[in-house]
Amino acid sequence: MIVVAGTNGKGSVAAMLEAIYRAAGYRTACYTSPHLVRYNERVRINGQECTDEQLCQAFERVERSRGDTPLTYFEFGTLAALHLFVDAAVDVAILEVGLGGRLDVVNIFDADVAIVTTIGVDHSDWLGPDRESIGREKAGIFRAGRAAICGDPEPPRSVGEEAGRIGARYLRLRHDFDYVCEGNGCTWRGPGKQRSALPRPVLPGPHQLRNAACALMAVAELAPHLPVDQAAVRSGLLAVRLPGRLQILPGKPQVTLDVAHNPQAVAVLADQLGAQACPGHTHAVIGMMGDKDIAGCLRPMAPRVDHWYLATLAPPRGAAAEQLREELERIAPGAAASTFDTVLEAFQSARSSASADDRIVVFGSFETVGAIMRHSSGS
């Protein structure tokens, strides 16, 4: 079992691991959150979403078993997923932490390998006000004597301190392992191990090299029990798909979907947009949750955007479009911006305003991107 925590990159690492182990011929299970369009996305066996019937049967089993024990939405769903994974007799289960790590329901399992991807300031009401406190919470998934992989290039001290306190084997990106690309070829290096002639991960963005490094470190740790050959690693890195992460929809104007919803992730999005040529204007459709760092997410995008389309997300967590406008005015006074009651209205306005040479970027939350994905698919 592999458990993956972190502020950003959890979904990418989980998807890479799933693709690599499937390419190697193993029966896989993958549990992620949140979903974009359907709840079924969260629970996959051998790369296939579980059906409504399978999920409902698993929910019923949890309901019968829990007695008088109250369960949260996420606890209920996690236990149902584990029922399905056990029934399927999978070879490897990859579980993504929902929030934090130490107190997350996924942490009831003792992972063979635990991965913390990056540590940024998010969910501070629950995890603490700074990277040190948040890092300590995420390191709560580490286990004594087992691999504790950290994919943050500059992690807070608390992560290593927690690994040392419990006696986990702490493995750090750029110290103990890395994924380096030169020209068309890439090399993964780990403790006493190396894989050469690897491809660049098909998922876009230079940050995916860090995620690939973490995934292959986990594969190396589990190799005595789950050996994976070079061909499977190559196939997995080229086959992996992850909707809603720098995803470009077909057609013109170009539409880019990204679930970035914290400053760290939005900064990556802004860098990617800066690296891409765009002959026209950039239109940004954004809807956010009110408990996020709205100003911190608007700031890195402000120099890239010519016109903003600010959407209200549903209460109680959703931020109102006017709240987004107020924050934007502080960061970029006089920025061209329009407000809308829904994400779909904002997107349709952006589509009608954009020319073929322009681009539209949709970001701010899973809910925002999910709304456009549902619209685009006609569901």
Tab-separated table of C-alpha atoms in Angstrom:
chain	number	residue	atom	x	y	z
A	1	MET	CA	0.000	0.000	0.000
A	2	ILE	CA	1.199	3.488	-0.926
A	3	VAL	CA	-0.202	6.597	0.761
A	4	VAL	CA	0.345	9.996	-0.867
A	5	ALA	CA	-0.016	13.347	0.914
A	6	GLY	CA	1.030	16.892	0.011
A	7	THR	CA	-0.322	20.312	-0.883
A	8	ASN	CA	0.111	19.817	-4.631
A	9	GLY	CA	1.125	16.877	-6.793
A	10	LYS	CA	-0.740	14.114	-4.936
A	11	GLY	CA	-3.006	13.337	-7.860
A	12	SER	CA	-0.140	13.316	-10.343
A	13	VAL	CA	1.987	10.947	-8.260
A	14	ALA	CA	-0.960	8.622	-7.668
A	15	ALA	CA	-1.815	8.595	-11.387
A	16	MET	CA	1.801	7.860	-12.358
A	17	LEU	CA	2.033	4.987	-9.892
A	18	GLU	CA	-1.266	3.564	-11.107
A	19	ALA	CA	-0.138	3.746	-14.754
A	20	ILE	CA	3.281	2.189	-14.062
A	21	TYR	CA	1.933	-0.723	-12.046
A	22	ARG	CA	-0.828	-1.373	-14.578
A	23	ALA	CA	1.784	-1.431	-17.348
A	24	ALA	CA	3.727	-3.959	-15.280
A	25	GLY	CA	0.678	-6.249	-15.190
A	26	TYR	CA	-0.377	-5.764	-11.567
A	27	ARG	CA	-3.948	-5.394	-10.335
A	28	THR	CA	-4.197	-1.831	-9.071
A	29	ALA	CA	-6.516	0.167	-6.868
A	30	CYS	CA	-6.473	3.953	-6.703
A	31	TYR	CA	-8.423	6.173	-4.312
A	32	THR	CA	-8.325	9.936	-4.903
A	33	SER	CA	-10.292	13.074	-4.115
A	34	PRO	CA	-12.073	15.278	-4.872
A	35	HIS	CA	-13.815	14.361	-8.109
A	36	LEU	CA	-14.425	16.621	-11.085
A	37	VAL	CA	-17.628	15.304	-12.667
A	38	ARG	CA	-18.629	11.980	-11.045
A	39	TYR	CA	-18.001	10.530	-7.604
A	40	ASN	CA	-16.945	7.313	-9.376
A	41	GLU	CA	-13.673	9.034	-10.382
A	42	ARG	CA	-12.474	8.644	-6.805
A	43	VAL	CA	-12.480	4.844	-6.777
A	44	ARG	CA	-10.681	2.973	-9.551
A	45	ILE	CA	-9.740	-0.681	-9.950
A	46	ASN	CA	-7.363	-1.549	-12.782
A	47	GLY	CA	-7.781	1.970	-14.107
A	48	GLN	CA	-11.574	1.694	-14.359
A	49	GLU	CA	-13.981	3.745	-12.282
A	50	CYS	CA	-16.174	1.625	-10.042
A	51	THR	CA	-19.791	1.515	-11.155
A	52	ASP	CA	-22.744	3.064	-9.344
A	53	GLU	CA	-23.894	-0.434	-8.415
A	54	GLN	CA	-20.520	-1.381	-6.926
A	55	LEU	CA	-20.310	1.830	-4.926
A	56	CYS	CA	-23.861	1.581	-3.608
A	57	GLN	CA	-23.289	-2.009	-2.477
A	58	ALA	CA	-20.114	-0.928	-0.680
A	59	PHE	CA	-21.926	2.011	0.950
A	60	GLU	CA	-24.615	-0.370	2.174
A	61	ARG	CA	-21.996	-2.644	3.738
A	62	VAL	CA	-20.444	0.287	5.590
A	63	GLU	CA	-23.871	1.451	6.754
A	64	ARG	CA	-24.717	-2.020	8.103
A	65	SER	CA	-21.369	-2.333	9.848
A	66	ARG	CA	-21.023	1.061	11.483
A	67	GLY	CA	-23.815	0.609	14.023
A	68	ASP	CA	-24.076	3.767	16.117
A	69	THR	CA	-20.646	5.040	15.070
A	70	PRO	CA	-20.961	8.403	13.278
A	71	LEU	CA	-18.911	8.749	10.105
A	72	THR	CA	-17.995	11.796	8.058
A	73	TYR	CA	-18.597	11.918	4.307
A	74	PHE	CA	-14.934	11.196	3.645
A	75	GLU	CA	-14.689	8.421	6.247
A	76	PHE	CA	-17.743	6.719	4.790
A	77	GLY	CA	-16.387	6.909	1.253
A	78	THR	CA	-12.916	5.706	2.237
A	79	LEU	CA	-14.220	2.629	4.021
A	80	ALA	CA	-16.466	1.816	1.062
A	81	ALA	CA	-13.504	2.079	-1.308
A	82	LEU	CA	-11.409	-0.243	0.858
A	83	HIS	CA	-14.218	-2.833	0.825
A	84	LEU	CA	-14.091	-2.798	-2.967
A	85	PHE	CA	-10.304	-3.012	-3.073
A	86	VAL	CA	-10.226	-6.009	-0.733
A	87	ASP	CA	-12.928	-7.794	-2.731
A	88	ALA	CA	-10.952	-7.203	-5.927
A	89	ALA	CA	-7.798	-8.734	-4.381
A	90	VAL	CA	-5.583	-6.010	-5.827
A	91	ASP	CA	-1.790	-6.266	-5.826
A	92	VAL	CA	-1.130	-2.624	-4.995
A	93	ALA	CA	-3.384	0.072	-3.534
A	94	ILE	CA	-2.583	3.776	-3.940
A	95	LEU	CA	-4.433	6.035	-1.521
A	96	GLU	CA	-4.445	9.823	-1.746
A	97	VAL	CA	-4.835	11.744	1.503
A	98	GLY	CA	-7.833	14.063	1.498
A	99	LEU	CA	-6.573	16.745	3.883
A	100	GLY	CA	-3.346	16.943	5.871
A	101	GLY	CA	-2.208	13.496	6.852
A	102	ARG	CA	-1.978	12.787	10.566
A	103	LEU	CA	-5.734	12.984	11.204
A	104	ASP	CA	-6.951	11.992	7.730
A	105	VAL	CA	-8.969	8.777	7.574
A	106	VAL	CA	-6.530	7.297	5.033
A	107	ASN	CA	-3.934	7.333	7.826
A	108	ILE	CA	-5.688	4.452	9.613
A	109	PHE	CA	-3.665	2.208	7.299
A	110	ASP	CA	0.027	1.499	7.774
A	111	ALA	CA	1.469	2.262	4.362
A	112	ASP	CA	4.410	0.267	3.045
A	113	VAL	CA	5.576	3.513	1.445
A	114	ALA	CA	4.453	7.037	2.361
A	115	ILE	CA	4.985	10.028	0.062
A	116	VAL	CA	4.685	13.728	0.891
A	117	THR	CA	4.878	15.691	-2.361
A	118	THR	CA	5.033	19.436	-1.667
A	119	ILE	CA	4.217	21.535	1.372
A	120	GLY	CA	2.456	24.865	0.870
A	121	VAL	CA	0.169	26.974	3.027
A	122	ASP	CA	-3.357	25.668	2.449
A	123	HIS	CA	-6.164	24.553	4.773
A	124	SER	CA	-4.443	26.631	7.457
A	125	ASP	CA	-7.560	26.630	9.671
A	126	TRP	CA	-7.084	22.879	10.061
A	127	LEU	CA	-3.370	22.264	9.579
A	128	GLY	CA	-1.680	25.340	11.036
A	129	PRO	CA	-0.555	28.800	9.894
A	130	ASP	CA	2.851	28.007	8.375
A	131	ARG	CA	4.833	25.376	6.460
A	132	GLU	CA	6.461	23.983	9.579
A	133	SER	CA	3.172	23.120	11.260
A	134	ILE	CA	1.602	21.935	7.980
A	135	GLY	CA	4.648	19.797	7.197
A	136	ARG	CA	4.391	18.108	10.561
A	137	GLU	CA	0.740	17.230	9.909
A	138	LYS	CA	1.528	15.775	6.488
A	139	ALA	CA	4.461	13.775	7.868
A	140	GLY	CA	1.953	12.049	10.146
A	141	ILE	CA	1.557	9.398	7.426
A	142	PHE	CA	5.152	8.178	7.924
A	143	ARG	CA	5.751	4.844	9.662
A	144	ALA	CA	8.693	3.523	11.642
A	145	GLY	CA	11.186	1.522	9.627
A	146	ARG	CA	9.452	2.258	6.324
A	147	ALA	CA	10.226	4.586	3.431
A	148	ALA	CA	9.186	8.203	4.000
A	149	ILE	CA	9.568	9.966	0.648
A	150	CYS	CA	9.543	13.765	0.412
A	151	GLY	CA	9.201	15.427	-3.000
A	152	ASP	CA	9.478	19.037	-1.811
A	153	PRO	CA	12.819	20.499	-2.974
A	154	GLU	CA	12.970	22.710	0.127
A	155	PRO	CA	10.841	20.993	2.776
A	156	PRO	CA	10.242	22.479	6.201
A	157	ARG	CA	12.453	20.998	8.921
A	158	SER	CA	9.410	19.503	10.617
A	159	VAL	CA	9.061	16.811	7.931
A	160	GLY	CA	12.517	15.391	8.486
A	161	GLU	CA	12.211	15.840	12.247
A	162	GLU	CA	9.018	13.789	12.336
A	163	ALA	CA	10.598	11.067	10.203
A	164	GLY	CA	13.575	10.957	12.573
A	165	ARG	CA	11.385	10.970	15.671
A	166	ILE	CA	9.512	7.824	14.652
A	167	GLY	CA	12.441	6.093	12.953
A	168	ALA	CA	11.197	6.219	9.339
A	169	ARG	CA	13.698	6.017	6.470
A	170	TYR	CA	13.639	9.595	5.204
A	171	LEU	CA	14.313	10.006	1.468
A	172	ARG	CA	14.526	13.542	0.064
A	173	LEU	CA	14.222	14.812	-3.488
A	174	ARG	CA	17.557	16.130	-4.826
A	175	HIS	CA	19.409	14.600	-1.876
A	176	ASP	CA	18.550	10.902	-2.064
A	177	PHE	CA	16.769	10.691	-5.417
A	178	ASP	CA	15.970	12.808	-8.490
A	179	TYR	CA	14.633	12.760	-12.054
A	180	VAL	CA	16.796	14.715	-14.486
A	181	CYS	CA	16.183	15.305	-18.181
A	182	GLU	CA	18.797	16.305	-20.730
A	183	GLY	CA	17.736	16.598	-24.352
A	184	ASN	CA	15.192	13.901	-25.126
A	185	GLY	CA	16.299	11.462	-22.431
A	186	CYS	CA	15.725	11.386	-18.680
A	187	THR	CA	17.422	9.557	-15.821
A	188	TRP	CA	16.063	8.640	-12.417
A	189	ARG	CA	18.655	8.226	-9.677
A	190	GLY	CA	18.041	6.767	-6.240
A	191	PRO	CA	20.048	5.173	-3.432
A	192	GLY	CA	22.317	2.699	-5.219
A	193	LYS	CA	19.908	2.551	-8.179
A	194	GLN	CA	19.473	4.240	-11.539
A	195	ARG	CA	17.077	4.083	-14.493
A	196	SER	CA	18.255	5.685	-17.723
A	197	ALA	CA	16.735	6.388	-21.148
A	198	LEU	CA	13.373	7.328	-19.642
A	199	PRO	CA	10.879	9.675	-21.321
A	200	ARG	CA	9.684	12.997	-20.047
A	201	PRO	CA	6.390	12.396	-18.238
A	202	VAL	CA	3.489	13.012	-20.593
A	203	LEU	CA	1.753	15.171	-17.960
A	204	PRO	CA	2.660	18.784	-18.829
A	205	GLY	CA	4.909	21.036	-16.788
A	206	PRO	CA	8.453	20.830	-15.391
A	207	HIS	CA	7.044	20.155	-11.912
A	208	GLN	CA	6.023	16.714	-13.163
A	209	LEU	CA	9.697	15.685	-13.054
A	210	ARG	CA	9.516	15.969	-9.258
A	211	ASN	CA	6.353	13.916	-9.200
A	212	ALA	CA	7.908	11.260	-11.435
A	213	ALA	CA	10.932	11.148	-9.127
A	214	CYS	CA	8.670	10.425	-6.148
A	215	ALA	CA	6.713	7.755	-8.008
A	216	LEU	CA	9.867	5.931	-9.095
A	217	MET	CA	11.335	6.141	-5.594
A	218	ALA	CA	8.223	4.342	-4.338
A	219	VAL	CA	8.532	1.766	-7.129
A	220	ALA	CA	12.154	1.149	-6.136
A	221	GLU	CA	11.198	0.660	-2.488
A	222	LEU	CA	8.537	-1.911	-3.358
A	223	ALA	CA	10.621	-3.681	-6.005
A	224	PRO	CA	11.469	-6.715	-3.812
A	225	HIS	CA	7.740	-7.523	-3.661
A	226	LEU	CA	6.460	-5.824	-6.832
A	227	PRO	CA	9.251	-5.785	-9.431
A	228	VAL	CA	8.756	-3.403	-12.358
A	229	ASP	CA	10.866	-3.537	-15.507
A	230	GLN	CA	12.085	-0.629	-17.582
A	231	ALA	CA	9.480	-1.093	-20.291
A	232	ALA	CA	6.633	-0.771	-17.773
A	233	VAL	CA	8.113	2.414	-16.316
A	234	ARG	CA	8.416	3.941	-19.771
A	235	SER	CA	4.919	2.865	-20.778
A	236	GLY	CA	3.394	4.137	-17.553
A	237	LEU	CA	5.000	7.580	-17.783
A	238	LEU	CA	3.754	7.924	-21.358
A	239	ALA	CA	0.265	6.519	-20.741
A	240	VAL	CA	-0.712	8.412	-17.588
A	241	ARG	CA	-3.658	10.788	-17.855
A	242	LEU	CA	-4.937	13.258	-15.271
A	243	PRO	CA	-7.909	15.439	-16.276
A	244	GLY	CA	-8.052	19.022	-15.083
A	245	ARG	CA	-4.315	19.574	-14.732
A	246	LEU	CA	-3.074	21.924	-17.453
A	247	GLN	CA	-5.591	20.166	-19.691
A	248	ILE	CA	-6.095	21.785	-23.089
A	249	LEU	CA	-9.447	21.233	-24.786
A	250	PRO	CA	-9.542	20.768	-28.563
A	251	GLY	CA	-10.543	23.653	-30.799
A	252	LYS	CA	-10.091	27.416	-30.885
A	253	PRO	CA	-9.813	29.555	-28.910
A	254	GLN	CA	-7.536	27.419	-26.769
A	255	VAL	CA	-9.154	26.494	-23.445
A	256	THR	CA	-6.897	25.391	-20.601
A	257	LEU	CA	-8.390	23.755	-17.512
A	258	ASP	CA	-6.436	23.616	-14.262
A	259	VAL	CA	-7.710	22.840	-10.774
A	260	ALA	CA	-5.041	25.076	-9.169
A	261	HIS	CA	-6.586	26.529	-6.009
A	262	ASN	CA	-3.657	27.574	-3.812
A	263	PRO	CA	-0.800	30.020	-4.455
A	264	GLN	CA	1.790	27.294	-5.042
A	265	ALA	CA	-0.297	25.594	-7.740
A	266	VAL	CA	-1.397	28.862	-9.369
A	267	ALA	CA	2.228	30.018	-9.585
A	268	VAL	CA	2.996	26.848	-11.582
A	269	LEU	CA	0.028	27.571	-13.851
A	270	ALA	CA	1.191	31.162	-14.379
A	271	ASP	CA	4.698	29.977	-15.251
A	272	GLN	CA	3.317	27.528	-17.788
A	273	LEU	CA	1.205	30.229	-19.415
A	274	GLY	CA	4.258	32.475	-19.575
A	275	ALA	CA	6.207	29.739	-21.342
A	276	GLN	CA	3.507	29.232	-23.978
A	277	ALA	CA	3.213	31.537	-26.960
A	278	CYS	CA	-0.182	33.200	-27.324
A	279	PRO	CA	-0.677	35.644	-30.200
A	280	GLY	CA	-3.884	37.020	-28.705
A	281	HIS	CA	-5.302	37.875	-25.294
A	282	THR	CA	-5.709	35.754	-22.191
A	283	HIS	CA	-9.156	35.471	-20.608
A	284	ALA	CA	-9.332	33.968	-17.113
A	285	VAL	CA	-12.447	32.303	-15.715
A	286	ILE	CA	-12.121	31.818	-11.973
A	287	GLY	CA	-14.330	30.585	-9.143
A	288	MET	CA	-12.907	29.858	-5.690
A	289	MET	CA	-13.805	28.635	-2.246
A	290	GLY	CA	-14.021	31.371	0.356
A	291	ASP	CA	-11.621	29.649	2.748
A	292	LYS	CA	-8.765	29.733	0.212
A	293	ASP	CA	-6.033	32.361	-0.139
A	294	ILE	CA	-7.826	34.269	-2.869
A	295	ALA	CA	-5.334	37.127	-3.047
A	296	GLY	CA	-2.430	34.689	-3.131
A	297	CYS	CA	-4.004	32.911	-6.104
A	298	LEU	CA	-4.852	36.064	-8.044
A	299	ARG	CA	-1.429	37.652	-7.616
A	300	PRO	CA	0.720	35.333	-9.799
A	301	MET	CA	-1.905	35.324	-12.566
A	302	ALA	CA	-2.487	39.081	-12.694
A	303	PRO	CA	0.387	39.834	-15.130
A	304	ARG	CA	-0.816	37.056	-17.489
A	305	VAL	CA	-4.517	37.981	-17.750
A	306	ASP	CA	-6.109	40.594	-20.006
A	307	HIS	CA	-9.699	40.090	-18.869
A	308	TRP	CA	-11.136	38.365	-15.799
A	309	TYR	CA	-14.476	36.551	-15.593
A	310	LEU	CA	-15.237	36.162	-11.892
A	311	ALA	CA	-17.799	33.525	-10.918
A	312	THR	CA	-19.714	32.864	-7.730
A	313	LEU	CA	-19.476	29.344	-6.291
A	314	ALA	CA	-22.322	27.964	-4.233
A	315	PRO	CA	-22.434	28.612	-0.482
A	316	PRO	CA	-21.573	27.826	2.189
A	317	ARG	CA	-17.938	27.404	1.115
A	318	GLY	CA	-18.051	29.162	-2.238
A	319	ALA	CA	-16.786	32.727	-2.574
A	320	ALA	CA	-19.004	35.329	-4.191
A	321	ALA	CA	-17.842	36.954	-7.408
A	322	GLU	CA	-17.858	40.355	-5.706
A	323	GLN	CA	-15.404	39.047	-3.116
A	324	LEU	CA	-13.078	38.013	-5.936
A	325	ARG	CA	-13.482	41.437	-7.533
A	326	GLU	CA	-12.546	43.213	-4.288
A	327	GLU	CA	-9.393	41.136	-3.913
A	328	LEU	CA	-8.471	41.647	-7.566
A	329	GLU	CA	-8.884	45.409	-7.279
A	330	ARG	CA	-6.358	45.466	-4.414
A	331	ILE	CA	-3.833	43.455	-6.429
A	332	ALA	CA	-4.393	44.898	-9.915
A	333	PRO	CA	-6.302	48.180	-9.663
A	334	GLY	CA	-8.355	48.846	-12.755
A	335	ALA	CA	-8.041	45.308	-14.131
A	336	ALA	CA	-10.722	44.463	-16.680
A	337	ALA	CA	-13.156	42.190	-14.849
A	338	SER	CA	-16.765	41.037	-15.050
A	339	THR	CA	-18.788	39.162	-12.429
A	340	PHE	CA	-21.207	36.270	-12.962
A	341	ASP	CA	-23.589	34.187	-10.893
A	342	THR	CA	-22.216	30.876	-12.165
A	343	VAL	CA	-19.045	29.427	-13.668
A	344	LEU	CA	-20.894	28.448	-16.832
A	345	GLU	CA	-22.139	32.015	-17.391
A	346	ALA	CA	-18.604	33.312	-16.901
A	347	PHE	CA	-17.198	30.766	-19.350
A	348	GLN	CA	-19.832	31.453	-21.990
A	349	SER	CA	-19.078	35.173	-21.769
A	350	ALA	CA	-15.362	34.485	-22.176
A	351	ARG	CA	-16.065	32.285	-25.218
A	352	SER	CA	-18.168	34.979	-26.860
A	353	SER	CA	-15.485	37.620	-26.237
A	354	ALA	CA	-12.428	35.609	-27.254
A	355	SER	CA	-11.060	35.462	-30.773
A	356	ALA	CA	-9.502	32.374	-32.324
A	357	ASP	CA	-6.004	33.616	-31.401
A	358	ASP	CA	-6.927	34.177	-27.755
A	359	ARG	CA	-6.833	31.677	-24.924
A	360	ILE	CA	-9.189	31.018	-22.024
A	361	VAL	CA	-7.858	29.718	-18.722
A	362	VAL	CA	-10.289	28.157	-16.241
A	363	PHE	CA	-8.971	27.664	-12.700
A	364	GLY	CA	-9.583	28.192	-8.991
A	365	SER	CA	-11.164	24.943	-7.761
A	366	PHE	CA	-12.195	21.432	-8.725
A	367	GLU	CA	-15.781	22.674	-8.787
A	368	THR	CA	-14.931	25.414	-11.295
A	369	VAL	CA	-13.117	23.077	-13.679
A	370	GLY	CA	-15.724	20.342	-13.192
A	371	ALA	CA	-18.500	22.683	-14.295
A	372	ILE	CA	-16.755	23.318	-17.613
A	373	MET	CA	-15.930	19.648	-18.096
A	374	ARG	CA	-19.588	18.725	-17.610
A	375	HIS	CA	-20.610	21.441	-20.070
A	376	SER	CA	-18.022	20.374	-22.641
A	377	SER	CA	-19.059	16.735	-22.452
A	378	GLY	CA	-22.759	17.567	-22.575
A	379	SER	CA	-23.436	15.792	-19.263
